Tab-separated table of C-alpha atoms in Angstrom:
chain	number	residue	atom	x	y	z
A	1207	UNK	CA	59.384	123.060	68.196
A	1208	UNK	CA	59.925	119.117	66.982
A	1209	UNK	CA	62.126	118.904	64.347
A	1210	UNK	CA	61.048	116.278	61.920
A	1211	UNK	CA	64.150	117.348	59.164
A	1212	UNK	CA	66.263	115.670	61.788
A	1213	UNK	CA	67.882	112.592	61.628
A	1214	UNK	CA	66.498	110.230	64.234
A	1215	UNK	CA	68.673	108.954	67.185
A	1216	UNK	CA	67.747	105.555	66.194
A	1217	UNK	CA	67.974	105.518	62.409
A	1218	UNK	CA	71.458	103.988	60.715
A	1219	UNK	CA	73.655	104.145	58.367
A	1220	UNK	CA	71.821	102.181	56.142
A	1221	UNK	CA	68.314	103.910	56.822
A	1222	UNK	CA	69.910	107.439	55.912
A	1223	UNK	CA	72.044	106.106	52.455
A	1224	UNK	CA	68.510	104.731	51.167
A	1225	UNK	CA	67.405	108.336	51.708
A	1226	UNK	CA	70.243	109.257	49.572
A	1227	UNK	CA	69.896	107.021	46.603
A	1228	UNK	CA	66.702	108.054	46.917
A	1229	UNK	CA	66.723	111.577	47.362
A	1230	UNK	CA	69.263	111.343	44.177
A	1231	UNK	CA	66.954	109.043	41.941
A	1232	UNK	CA	63.616	111.842	42.491
A	1233	UNK	CA	65.928	114.457	41.848
A	1234	UNK	CA	66.923	112.882	37.859
A	1235	UNK	CA	63.358	112.650	37.155
A	1236	UNK	CA	63.311	115.702	38.543
A	1237	UNK	CA	65.690	117.425	36.264
A	1238	UNK	CA	64.753	115.464	33.063
A	1239	UNK	CA	61.319	116.090	32.900
A	1240	UNK	CA	61.893	119.893	34.151
A	1241	UNK	CA	64.489	119.520	30.799
A	1242	UNK	CA	62.169	118.101	28.643
A	1243	UNK	CA	59.461	120.232	29.613
A	1244	UNK	CA	61.155	123.270	29.287
A	1245	UNK	CA	62.618	122.414	25.797
A	1246	UNK	CA	58.991	121.685	24.796
A	1247	UNK	CA	57.799	124.953	26.196
A	1248	UNK	CA	60.833	127.299	24.513
A	1249	UNK	CA	59.633	125.528	21.334
A	1250	UNK	CA	55.853	126.970	21.819
A	1251	UNK	CA	56.539	130.328	22.570
A	1252	UNK	CA	59.596	130.254	19.672
A	1253	UNK	CA	56.858	130.316	17.916
A	1254	UNK	CA	54.284	133.017	18.646
A	1255	UNK	CA	56.137	135.628	20.039
A	1256	UNK	CA	59.397	137.330	18.437
A	1257	UNK	CA	62.819	138.231	18.801
A	1258	UNK	CA	62.434	140.886	20.457
A	1259	UNK	CA	59.816	140.200	23.040
A	1260	UNK	CA	62.947	137.640	23.658
A	1261	UNK	CA	65.728	140.131	23.982
A	1262	UNK	CA	63.189	141.985	26.182
A	1263	UNK	CA	62.525	139.109	28.533
A	1264	UNK	CA	66.422	138.337	28.412
A	1265	UNK	CA	67.015	141.307	30.389
A	1266	UNK	CA	64.726	140.966	33.245
A	1267	UNK	CA	65.975	137.404	33.258
A	1268	UNK	CA	69.644	138.947	34.047
A	1269	UNK	CA	67.893	141.216	35.994
A	1270	UNK	CA	66.278	138.164	38.307
A	1271	UNK	CA	69.684	136.180	37.751
A	1272	UNK	CA	71.441	139.188	39.788
A	1273	UNK	CA	68.583	139.513	42.661
A	1274	UNK	CA	68.559	135.508	43.106
A	1275	UNK	CA	72.318	135.403	43.852
A	1276	UNK	CA	71.926	137.824	45.773
A	1277	UNK	CA	68.934	137.214	47.767
A	1278	UNK	CA	69.121	135.621	50.906
A	1279	UNK	CA	72.465	135.853	51.171
A	1280	UNK	CA	73.145	132.214	50.986
A	1281	UNK	CA	71.934	131.282	55.236
A	1282	UNK	CA	69.480	128.696	53.833
A	1283	UNK	CA	72.450	126.343	52.589
A	1284	UNK	CA	73.444	126.541	56.763
A	1285	UNK	CA	69.543	124.998	57.752
A	1286	UNK	CA	70.940	122.279	54.994
A	1287	UNK	CA	74.085	121.571	55.795
A	1288	UNK	CA	73.485	121.707	60.288
A	1289	UNK	CA	73.828	119.274	61.908
A	1290	UNK	CA	71.230	118.325	64.624
A	1291	UNK	CA	68.057	119.841	65.034
A	1292	UNK	CA	67.765	122.914	63.398
A	1293	UNK	CA	65.225	124.649	65.202
A	1294	UNK	CA	66.952	127.383	66.925
A	1295	UNK	CA	68.753	128.453	63.682
A	1296	UNK	CA	65.203	128.473	60.934
A	1297	UNK	CA	63.621	131.394	63.039
A	1298	UNK	CA	66.352	133.559	62.514
A	1299	UNK	CA	66.772	132.340	58.624
A	1300	UNK	CA	63.588	133.089	58.172
A	1301	UNK	CA	63.977	136.710	59.397
A	1302	UNK	CA	67.581	137.255	57.506
A	1303	UNK	CA	66.223	135.343	53.861
A	1304	UNK	CA	61.983	137.268	54.136
A	1305	UNK	CA	64.283	140.827	55.237
A	1306	UNK	CA	67.000	140.656	52.143
A	1307	UNK	CA	64.758	139.790	50.212
A	1308	UNK	CA	62.123	142.798	50.904
A	1309	UNK	CA	65.024	144.888	50.745
A	1310	UNK	CA	66.575	143.703	46.605
A	1311	UNK	CA	62.942	144.036	45.577
A	1312	UNK	CA	62.543	147.751	47.251
A	1313	UNK	CA	66.484	147.914	45.299
A	1314	UNK	CA	64.954	146.503	42.073
A	1315	UNK	CA	61.973	148.566	41.611
A	1316	UNK	CA	64.081	151.822	41.635
A	1317	UNK	CA	66.674	150.553	39.581
A	1318	UNK	CA	64.442	149.103	36.849
A	1319	UNK	CA	64.621	151.910	34.785
A	1320	UNK	CA	68.150	152.711	34.439
A	1321	UNK	CA	69.032	149.049	34.622
A	1322	UNK	CA	67.335	148.764	31.222
A	1323	UNK	CA	69.183	151.300	29.671
A	1324	UNK	CA	71.933	150.555	30.567
A	1325	UNK	CA	70.893	146.531	28.839
A	1326	UNK	CA	69.991	148.937	25.574
A	1327	UNK	CA	66.286	148.044	26.124
A	1328	UNK	CA	64.934	150.639	28.005
A	1329	UNK	CA	60.809	149.311	27.151
A	1330	UNK	CA	62.228	145.823	29.992
A	1331	UNK	CA	61.602	148.356	32.363
A	1332	UNK	CA	57.937	147.015	33.026
A	1333	UNK	CA	58.786	143.376	33.112
A	1334	UNK	CA	61.743	143.420	35.393
A	1335	UNK	CA	59.911	144.687	38.397
A	1336	UNK	CA	57.068	141.961	37.469
A	1337	UNK	CA	59.572	139.307	37.540
A	1338	UNK	CA	61.061	141.068	40.613
A	1339	UNK	CA	58.263	139.585	42.108
A	1340	UNK	CA	59.914	136.351	42.135
A	1341	UNK	CA	63.256	137.854	44.560
A	1342	UNK	CA	60.021	138.352	47.238
A	1343	UNK	CA	58.365	134.706	46.720
A	1344	UNK	CA	62.320	132.832	46.690
A	1345	UNK	CA	62.433	134.446	50.195
A	1346	UNK	CA	59.210	133.118	51.647
A	1347	UNK	CA	60.227	130.212	50.278
A	1348	UNK	CA	63.690	129.683	51.428
A	1349	UNK	CA	63.149	127.646	54.475
A	1350	UNK	CA	60.415	125.890	53.924
A	1351	UNK	CA	62.383	125.158	50.327
A	1352	UNK	CA	65.643	123.981	52.357
A	1353	UNK	CA	64.311	121.430	54.509
A	1354	UNK	CA	62.764	119.837	52.312
A	1355	UNK	CA	66.322	119.037	50.988
A	1356	UNK	CA	67.956	118.822	53.753
A	1357	UNK	CA	65.220	115.625	54.455
A	1358	UNK	CA	65.986	114.429	51.023
A	1359	UNK	CA	62.616	114.608	50.396
A	1360	UNK	CA	62.898	115.349	46.816
A	1361	UNK	CA	60.125	113.102	45.578
A	1362	UNK	CA	58.191	116.166	47.054
A	1363	UNK	CA	60.697	118.670	44.961
A	1364	UNK	CA	59.624	116.227	41.838
A	1365	UNK	CA	55.607	116.871	42.540
A	1366	UNK	CA	55.669	120.652	43.131
A	1367	UNK	CA	58.215	121.503	40.211
A	1368	UNK	CA	55.642	119.026	37.998
A	1369	UNK	CA	52.258	120.980	39.331
A	1370	UNK	CA	53.650	124.816	39.773
A	1371	UNK	CA	54.600	123.002	35.111
A	1372	UNK	CA	51.435	122.347	35.106
A	1373	UNK	CA	49.626	125.898	36.815
A	1374	UNK	CA	53.030	127.969	34.537
A	1375	UNK	CA	53.600	126.968	31.697
A	1376	UNK	CA	49.377	126.892	29.925
A	1377	UNK	CA	49.250	131.189	31.664
A	1378	UNK	CA	52.382	131.591	29.576
A	1379	UNK	CA	51.335	130.465	26.239
A	1380	UNK	CA	47.227	131.415	27.016
A	1381	UNK	CA	48.953	135.434	27.488
A	1382	UNK	CA	51.558	135.186	24.262
A	1383	UNK	CA	48.523	133.898	22.546
A	1384	UNK	CA	46.540	136.968	23.562
A	1385	UNK	CA	49.589	138.945	22.450
A	1386	UNK	CA	51.067	139.802	25.068
A	1387	UNK	CA	54.545	139.483	24.426
A	1388	UNK	CA	57.794	139.533	27.093
A	1389	UNK	CA	55.005	140.431	29.639
A	1390	UNK	CA	53.686	136.150	29.016
A	1391	UNK	CA	56.977	135.012	30.078
A	1392	UNK	CA	57.577	136.958	33.118
A	1393	UNK	CA	53.839	136.315	34.513
A	1394	UNK	CA	54.320	132.697	33.893
A	1395	UNK	CA	57.945	132.524	36.056
A	1396	UNK	CA	56.398	134.993	38.526
A	1397	UNK	CA	53.100	132.230	38.744
A	1398	UNK	CA	55.212	129.330	38.652
A	1399	UNK	CA	57.217	130.507	41.480
A	1400	UNK	CA	54.918	130.867	43.268
A	1401	UNK	CA	53.185	127.860	42.709
A	1402	UNK	CA	56.260	126.253	44.312
A	1403	UNK	CA	56.236	128.804	47.380
A	1404	UNK	CA	53.096	127.726	47.623
A	1405	UNK	CA	53.494	124.335	47.861
A	1406	UNK	CA	57.317	123.941	49.040
A	1407	UNK	CA	54.581	125.207	52.454
A	1408	UNK	CA	52.357	122.842	52.745
A	1409	UNK	CA	54.911	120.157	52.102
A	1410	UNK	CA	57.562	121.274	54.435
A	1411	UNK	CA	58.195	118.180	57.172
A	1412	UNK	CA	58.644	122.406	59.573
A	1413	UNK	CA	57.124	125.589	60.007
A	1414	UNK	CA	59.111	128.905	61.138
A	1415	UNK	CA	57.566	131.954	62.304
A	1416	UNK	CA	60.810	134.983	62.100
A	1417	UNK	CA	62.890	135.768	65.083
A	1418	UNK	CA	65.926	136.718	65.354
A	1419	UNK	CA	68.894	135.944	67.830
A	1420	UNK	CA	72.777	137.928	66.599
A	1421	UNK	CA	74.656	135.552	67.425
A	1422	UNK	CA	73.148	132.941	65.391
A	1423	UNK	CA	72.949	135.322	62.335
A	1424	UNK	CA	76.383	136.587	62.654
A	1425	UNK	CA	77.549	132.928	62.013
A	1426	UNK	CA	74.705	132.551	59.076
A	1427	UNK	CA	76.349	135.281	57.711
A	1428	UNK	CA	79.564	134.720	58.046
A	1429	UNK	CA	78.998	130.815	56.350
A	1430	UNK	CA	76.168	132.639	53.846
A	1431	UNK	CA	78.279	135.495	52.121
A	1432	UNK	CA	81.287	133.588	49.946
A	1433	UNK	CA	78.536	131.512	49.098
A	1434	UNK	CA	76.784	134.214	47.895
A	1435	UNK	CA	80.382	136.440	47.094
A	1436	UNK	CA	80.993	132.774	44.574
A	1437	UNK	CA	76.865	132.729	43.545
A	1438	UNK	CA	78.216	136.148	42.358
A	1439	UNK	CA	81.302	135.871	40.384
A	1440	UNK	CA	79.442	132.792	38.937
A	1441	UNK	CA	76.430	134.911	37.595
A	1442	UNK	CA	78.242	138.025	36.327
A	1443	UNK	CA	80.995	135.070	34.176
A	1444	UNK	CA	77.460	133.167	32.538
A	1445	UNK	CA	75.151	136.802	32.233
A	1446	UNK	CA	78.494	138.731	30.848
A	1447	UNK	CA	77.506	138.660	27.811
A	1448	UNK	CA	73.885	139.194	27.477
A	1449	UNK	CA	74.516	142.413	28.906
A	1450	UNK	CA	77.075	143.078	25.639
A	1451	UNK	CA	74.372	141.912	23.357
A	1452	UNK	CA	72.108	144.178	24.399
A	1453	UNK	CA	73.828	147.231	24.550
A	1454	UNK	CA	75.831	146.886	21.305
A	1455	UNK	CA	73.120	144.974	19.260
A	1456	UNK	CA	69.678	145.585	20.501
A	1457	UNK	CA	66.858	143.791	21.585
A	1458	UNK	CA	66.005	141.713	18.615
A	1459	UNK	CA	70.201	140.095	18.654
A	1460	UNK	CA	69.746	140.323	22.159
A	1461	UNK	CA	66.150	137.344	22.023
A	1462	UNK	CA	68.718	135.742	19.254
A	1463	UNK	CA	71.238	135.107	21.067
A	1464	UNK	CA	69.275	133.752	24.081
A	1465	UNK	CA	67.870	131.612	22.295
A	1466	UNK	CA	71.045	130.445	21.001
A	1467	UNK	CA	72.071	129.818	24.229
A	1468	UNK	CA	69.382	128.003	25.821
A	1469	UNK	CA	69.573	125.298	22.582
A	1470	UNK	CA	73.367	124.734	23.770
A	1471	UNK	CA	73.815	124.047	27.249
A	1472	UNK	CA	71.334	120.739	26.171
A	1473	UNK	CA	74.307	118.590	25.825
A	1474	UNK	CA	76.085	119.909	29.568
A	1475	UNK	CA	72.278	119.607	31.456
A	1476	UNK	CA	71.506	116.372	30.062
A	1477	UNK	CA	75.062	114.742	30.720
A	1478	UNK	CA	77.194	116.597	33.659
A	1479	UNK	CA	73.496	117.622	35.190
A	1480	UNK	CA	73.523	114.036	35.849
A	1481	UNK	CA	77.175	113.460	36.723
A	1482	UNK	CA	77.387	115.622	38.987
A	1483	UNK	CA	74.922	113.971	41.499
A	1484	UNK	CA	77.494	111.649	42.061
A	1485	UNK	CA	80.320	112.855	40.859
A	1486	UNK	CA	81.900	114.509	44.466
A	1487	UNK	CA	80.857	111.409	46.742
A	1488	UNK	CA	82.327	109.278	44.485
A	1489	UNK	CA	85.211	111.067	44.006
A	1490	UNK	CA	85.755	111.243	48.001
A	1491	UNK	CA	85.104	107.912	48.382
A	1492	UNK	CA	87.899	106.647	45.714
A	1493	UNK	CA	90.949	108.638	46.868
A	1494	UNK	CA	90.454	107.284	50.472
A	1495	UNK	CA	91.242	103.662	48.912
A	1496	UNK	CA	93.959	105.725	46.363
A	1497	UNK	CA	91.827	105.535	43.626
A	1498	UNK	CA	90.773	108.955	43.280
A	1499	UNK	CA	92.519	110.121	39.993
A	1500	UNK	CA	92.097	107.396	38.039
A	1501	UNK	CA	88.561	107.415	39.125
A	1502	UNK	CA	88.054	111.176	38.378
A	1503	UNK	CA	90.705	110.183	34.750
A	1504	UNK	CA	88.207	107.146	33.882
A	1505	UNK	CA	84.251	110.071	34.757
A	1506	UNK	CA	86.267	112.364	32.690
A	1507	UNK	CA	86.200	110.421	29.164
A	1508	UNK	CA	82.355	109.070	29.592
A	1509	UNK	CA	81.758	113.167	31.139
A	1510	UNK	CA	83.437	114.753	27.575
A	1511	UNK	CA	82.895	111.774	25.394
A	1512	UNK	CA	79.198	112.746	25.130
A	1513	UNK	CA	79.435	115.779	25.874
A	1514	UNK	CA	81.483	116.102	22.936
A	1515	UNK	CA	79.675	113.982	20.849
A	1516	UNK	CA	76.103	115.765	21.338
A	1517	UNK	CA	77.809	119.262	20.738
A	1518	UNK	CA	79.070	118.200	17.632
A	1519	UNK	CA	76.001	117.053	16.165
A	1520	UNK	CA	74.352	120.222	17.652
A	1521	UNK	CA	77.418	122.442	16.242
A	1522	UNK	CA	77.322	120.789	12.513
A	1523	UNK	CA	73.298	120.761	12.199
A	1524	UNK	CA	72.426	124.291	14.272
A	1525	UNK	CA	70.856	125.812	10.841
A	1526	UNK	CA	68.495	122.742	10.652
A	1527	UNK	CA	67.980	122.470	13.665
A	1528	UNK	CA	66.790	126.014	14.439
A	1529	UNK	CA	64.457	126.270	11.220
A	1530	UNK	CA	63.022	122.562	11.963
A	1531	UNK	CA	62.098	123.690	16.257
A	1532	UNK	CA	61.467	127.156	15.911
A	1533	UNK	CA	60.420	128.077	13.200
A	1534	UNK	CA	62.387	130.656	9.793
A	1535	UNK	CA	62.346	134.354	11.438
A	1536	UNK	CA	64.826	132.115	14.267
A	1537	UNK	CA	67.720	130.899	11.326
A	1538	UNK	CA	69.935	133.910	12.505
A	1539	UNK	CA	69.954	132.477	15.901
A	1540	UNK	CA	71.538	129.498	14.609
A	1541	UNK	CA	75.626	131.232	13.947
A	1542	UNK	CA	75.942	131.283	17.631
A	1543	UNK	CA	75.430	127.908	18.163
A	1544	UNK	CA	78.227	126.217	17.459
A	1545	UNK	CA	80.536	128.468	18.798
A	1546	UNK	CA	78.945	128.659	22.196
A	1547	UNK	CA	78.147	124.383	22.028
A	1548	UNK	CA	82.088	125.109	22.469
A	1549	UNK	CA	81.667	127.282	25.763
A	1550	UNK	CA	79.047	124.390	26.374
A	1551	UNK	CA	81.433	121.193	26.715
A	1552	UNK	CA	83.944	123.584	28.163
A	1553	UNK	CA	81.873	124.525	31.415
A	1554	UNK	CA	81.564	120.453	31.187
A	1555	UNK	CA	85.252	120.251	31.923
A	1556	UNK	CA	85.485	122.748	34.314
A	1557	UNK	CA	82.635	121.488	36.571
A	1558	UNK	CA	83.943	117.913	36.751
A	1559	UNK	CA	87.114	119.429	37.740
A	1560	UNK	CA	85.759	121.743	40.473
A	1561	UNK	CA	84.068	118.199	42.207
A	1562	UNK	CA	86.937	116.224	42.118
A	1563	UNK	CA	88.782	119.606	43.767
A	1564	UNK	CA	86.805	119.766	46.159
A	1565	UNK	CA	86.662	116.061	46.766
A	1566	UNK	CA	90.201	116.431	47.964
A	1567	UNK	CA	89.893	119.751	49.368
A	1568	UNK	CA	91.040	122.047	46.464
A	1569	UNK	CA	88.526	124.471	45.895
A	1570	UNK	CA	90.971	128.484	45.861
A	1571	UNK	CA	92.411	127.621	42.986
A	1572	UNK	CA	88.722	126.968	40.791
A	1573	UNK	CA	87.812	130.727	42.569
A	1574	UNK	CA	90.440	131.935	40.342
A	1575	UNK	CA	90.190	130.913	37.533
A	1576	UNK	CA	86.745	131.879	37.330
A	1577	UNK	CA	87.555	135.383	37.826
A	1578	UNK	CA	90.837	134.969	35.472
A	1579	UNK	CA	87.611	134.362	32.870
A	1580	UNK	CA	85.579	137.089	33.490
A	1581	UNK	CA	88.819	139.279	32.835
A	1582	UNK	CA	89.777	138.567	30.272
A	1583	UNK	CA	86.068	137.593	28.640
A	1584	UNK	CA	84.413	140.647	29.188
A	1585	UNK	CA	86.286	142.678	26.196
A	1586	UNK	CA	86.901	139.855	24.448
A	1587	UNK	CA	82.535	139.855	23.968
A	1588	UNK	CA	82.848	143.926	23.289
A	1589	UNK	CA	84.922	143.535	20.506
A	1590	UNK	CA	83.562	140.732	19.151
A	1591	UNK	CA	79.500	141.854	19.790
A	1592	UNK	CA	80.913	145.154	17.983
A	1593	UNK	CA	82.432	143.786	15.257
A	1594	UNK	CA	80.352	140.393	14.420
A	1595	UNK	CA	77.003	140.511	16.626
A	1596	UNK	CA	76.095	137.583	17.815
A	1597	UNK	CA	78.090	135.370	15.727
A	1598	UNK	CA	81.426	137.351	17.575
A	1599	UNK	CA	80.453	137.181	20.780
A	1600	UNK	CA	80.038	133.771	20.754
A	1601	UNK	CA	83.323	133.131	19.178
A	1602	UNK	CA	84.549	134.799	22.203
A	1603	UNK	CA	83.699	133.086	24.801
A	1604	UNK	CA	84.787	129.530	22.355
A	1605	UNK	CA	88.240	131.732	21.950
A	1606	UNK	CA	88.437	132.442	26.050
A	1607	UNK	CA	87.407	128.333	26.340
A	1608	UNK	CA	90.341	127.489	24.623
A	1609	UNK	CA	92.774	130.160	25.761
A	1610	UNK	CA	92.109	130.984	29.487
A	1611	UNK	CA	90.006	128.014	30.750
A	1612	UNK	CA	91.389	124.333	29.896
A	1613	UNK	CA	94.665	125.950	30.245
A	1614	UNK	CA	93.810	126.952	33.834
A	1615	UNK	CA	91.775	123.897	34.771
A	1616	UNK	CA	94.777	121.997	33.252
A	1617	UNK	CA	97.458	123.928	36.368
A	1618	UNK	CA	94.685	123.516	38.122
A	1619	UNK	CA	95.041	119.835	37.935
A	1620	UNK	CA	98.405	119.592	37.878
A	1621	UNK	CA	98.418	121.064	41.018
A	1622	UNK	CA	96.781	118.807	41.837
A	1623	UNK	CA	98.594	115.376	41.511
A	1624	UNK	CA	97.251	114.849	37.919
A	1625	UNK	CA	98.952	114.075	34.330
A	1626	UNK	CA	98.265	116.342	32.429
A	1627	UNK	CA	99.756	114.707	29.600
A	1628	UNK	CA	97.586	111.250	30.298
A	1629	UNK	CA	94.662	113.958	30.161
A	1630	UNK	CA	95.703	115.001	26.728
A	1631	UNK	CA	95.892	111.183	25.372
A	1632	UNK	CA	92.847	110.062	26.365
A	1633	UNK	CA	91.467	113.542	24.538
A	1634	UNK	CA	92.719	112.177	20.640
A	1635	UNK	CA	89.178	109.305	20.152
A	1636	UNK	CA	86.577	111.818	20.863
A	1637	UNK	CA	88.269	114.845	18.860
A	1638	UNK	CA	88.592	111.789	16.332
A	1639	UNK	CA	85.253	110.938	16.011
A	1640	UNK	CA	84.036	114.509	16.509
A	1641	UNK	CA	86.024	115.173	13.559
A	1642	UNK	CA	84.202	111.943	11.840
A	1643	UNK	CA	81.041	113.376	13.240
A	1644	UNK	CA	81.753	116.750	11.205
A	1645	UNK	CA	83.174	115.200	7.470
A	1646	UNK	CA	79.549	112.909	7.738
A	1647	UNK	CA	77.302	116.278	8.946
A	1648	UNK	CA	79.243	117.797	5.372
A	1649	UNK	CA	78.697	114.941	3.216
A	1650	UNK	CA	74.660	114.323	4.342
A	1651	UNK	CA	74.059	118.428	4.222
A	1652	UNK	CA	75.097	118.625	1.385
A	1653	UNK	CA	72.910	115.640	-0.512
A	1654	UNK	CA	69.484	115.901	1.905
A	1655	UNK	CA	67.174	118.732	2.235
A	1656	UNK	CA	67.280	120.520	5.148
A	1657	UNK	CA	64.327	119.110	7.287
A	1658	UNK	CA	63.271	116.681	9.509
A	1659	UNK	CA	64.795	113.680	7.392
A	1660	UNK	CA	68.381	115.248	7.783
A	1661	UNK	CA	68.761	115.733	11.112
A	1662	UNK	CA	67.454	111.849	11.452
A	1663	UNK	CA	69.785	110.583	8.899
A	1664	UNK	CA	72.552	112.408	10.329
A	1665	UNK	CA	71.547	112.424	14.531
A	1666	UNK	CA	72.471	108.828	13.178
A	1667	UNK	CA	74.962	108.828	10.616
A	1668	UNK	CA	77.446	111.089	13.315
A	1669	UNK	CA	76.453	108.628	16.152
A	1670	UNK	CA	77.483	105.543	14.153
A	1671	UNK	CA	80.641	107.034	13.193
A	1672	UNK	CA	81.374	107.851	16.417
A	1673	UNK	CA	80.769	105.005	18.302
A	1674	UNK	CA	82.762	103.362	15.510
A	1675	UNK	CA	86.292	105.688	16.975
A	1676	UNK	CA	85.596	106.192	20.688
A	1677	UNK	CA	83.215	103.764	21.627
A	1678	UNK	CA	84.472	100.448	22.513
A	1679	UNK	CA	87.328	102.212	25.108
A	1680	UNK	CA	84.084	104.807	26.548
A	1681	UNK	CA	82.621	100.760	26.714
A	1682	UNK	CA	86.097	99.403	28.404
A	1683	UNK	CA	85.808	102.780	30.545
A	1684	UNK	CA	82.812	102.402	31.925
A	1685	UNK	CA	82.891	98.536	32.821
A	1686	UNK	CA	86.489	99.194	34.977
A	1687	UNK	CA	84.124	102.376	36.721
A	1688	UNK	CA	81.321	100.521	38.028
A	1689	UNK	CA	83.642	97.120	38.024
A	1690	UNK	CA	81.685	95.285	36.532
A	1691	UNK	CA	84.066	93.926	34.105
A	1692	UNK	CA	85.490	89.988	34.369
A	1693	UNK	CA	87.092	89.871	37.885
A	1694	UNK	CA	90.587	88.538	38.161
A	1695	UNK	CA	91.775	84.598	39.004
A	1696	UNK	CA	90.001	83.636	42.064
A	1697	UNK	CA	88.752	87.148	43.010
A	1698	UNK	CA	84.722	87.851	42.684
A	1699	UNK	CA	83.362	90.847	40.685
A	1700	UNK	CA	82.663	93.569	43.077
A	1701	UNK	CA	80.734	97.006	43.102
A	1702	UNK	CA	81.890	100.173	44.313
A	1703	UNK	CA	80.676	101.580	47.827
A	1704	UNK	CA	80.091	104.800	46.022
A	1705	UNK	CA	77.312	103.191	43.829
A	1706	UNK	CA	75.829	100.746	46.390
A	1707	UNK	CA	75.695	103.489	48.583
A	1708	UNK	CA	78.048	101.411	51.404
A	1709	UNK	CA	79.809	103.156	53.812
A	1710	UNK	CA	83.706	102.942	53.325
A	1711	UNK	CA	85.204	101.301	56.215
C-alpha cells in the first residue's frame, strides 16, 4: 500500500521545513483555542454541578489518565519517527494498540470498584467504568492520529478537535442541567473522544488493517516500553495528590482541589506550551553554533518572567478570581491556588530544562529528578492533607518544588555546563517584580471590594509594576534572542535559522 504520510523522494528540504512551520502554527492555534474552550466550559459546568460531583469525576479522570499512559505501550510514537515507509510496521502497531486497549478496558471494568474504594469515593465506580471506554476508543484511533502527526497535518487535527469540542461540550452541559452530575462530565469525555477517533480515521492519510509481525512487535515494544514507563512515572507525579486528597479528605474537597489545580496550571499552559513547540529545535541548532548555553539562559529568563508574572497575579487574586468565575460555593478552592501557582512555575522550569537537556543529549538526569520528586512528595502530601486539608496539600507541593526540584534542576544544569550562579542572578529582577505585584495587590484588595473592578484594576496595576521592573531587560533579551537588535558596524541584521526554519549549514 502506498503511504501518503511518507516523505516523497522529490521533496526538497525547504518543502519539509514549510510543512513543519505550518504544523507548528496550527498546533499553537489548536492549543490556545482548546484551552480557552476548556476554561469557559469549566466555568459553565462549575456553575451547575456541585463540588462533590467534581470529586467523583476527578477519581474517574485519574483512572483514565493512568490507563491512557499505559495504552498501546507507546508504540504509536514509532510511526511518527520511523524513516521511510511505515506500511510494513503500521498493521502490527494497529494490533498492539487495539489489543492492549481491550485488555486495559477489561481490567479497568473489574478494578473500578476497588480503585474507587481506595480513593475514598466508592460511588465513582460506575463513572470510572464509563470513562474507561475512552481507552478502547484511543486504541482504535492510535494509528490514524500518529499518521496525521507524521504528515504534519495539524490543520486537520485542529478541525477534528474543534468538531469534537463542539459536539462533546453541549452534551456535557445539557446532561449537567438535567441533573446527571459527574456522569455528564464522563459522557462528555467519551463522546468527544469518539468524535475524535471517527474523524481521525476519515482524515488519516492512510488506513491499515490489523496484522502482526513478531520481529516488528519486539522492536516496537523495545522502543515503546521505556516511553510508557516514563509516562507512568510522570503521571504518578501529577496525580498522587488527587489520590491523597480523595483518600484522606473525601470527594467534596477533591472537587475543590481539582478546580484549584486546573486554574493554577493556566500560567504554565499559556506560556510553556507555546514556547516548547520550538525550544528543543532551537536549543539543538544554537548548540551546533556554539550559542546553546546563552540561548537557554535567555529563553529561560523570558519564559520564567512571563510565568512568574501570571503566577503571582493568580496567587494574589485567587479568592476574587475563584468567586467571580465559579461562584461562592467554590470559594474554599482559592485556599490551594497560591501554592499550586508555585508548583506551576516550578514545572515550567523543569520542562524548559528538560528541552535543553534533550537537545544536548543529556536525558537520564531528568528521569532521576522525577523519581526523587515523587519519593519526597508522597509523605509530604499525606502530612499536609492530614493536618491542613487541601491548603496543606498545595503547600506540600510548593515545599518540594523549593527544597528538592529547584536544587535538582540546578545540579543537572551545572553538570551540563550551565553556570547556575548566573541563572540565580537572572531571577533577581523577576523576583523583585513579583514582590511589587504582591505589594500592589495588598493595597488594591484593601481599598476595592472583591469583584470584576478589583480584578481589572489589580491586573493592570500588577502588569504595570512588573513591566517597570522586568520589562526593559525582557525586551533587550527578546531582541537579542531574535537577533533583531541594532547590528554591529559593517554587519547586516540576521534572523536566526531556528526562527526562519532554514537548515544549519
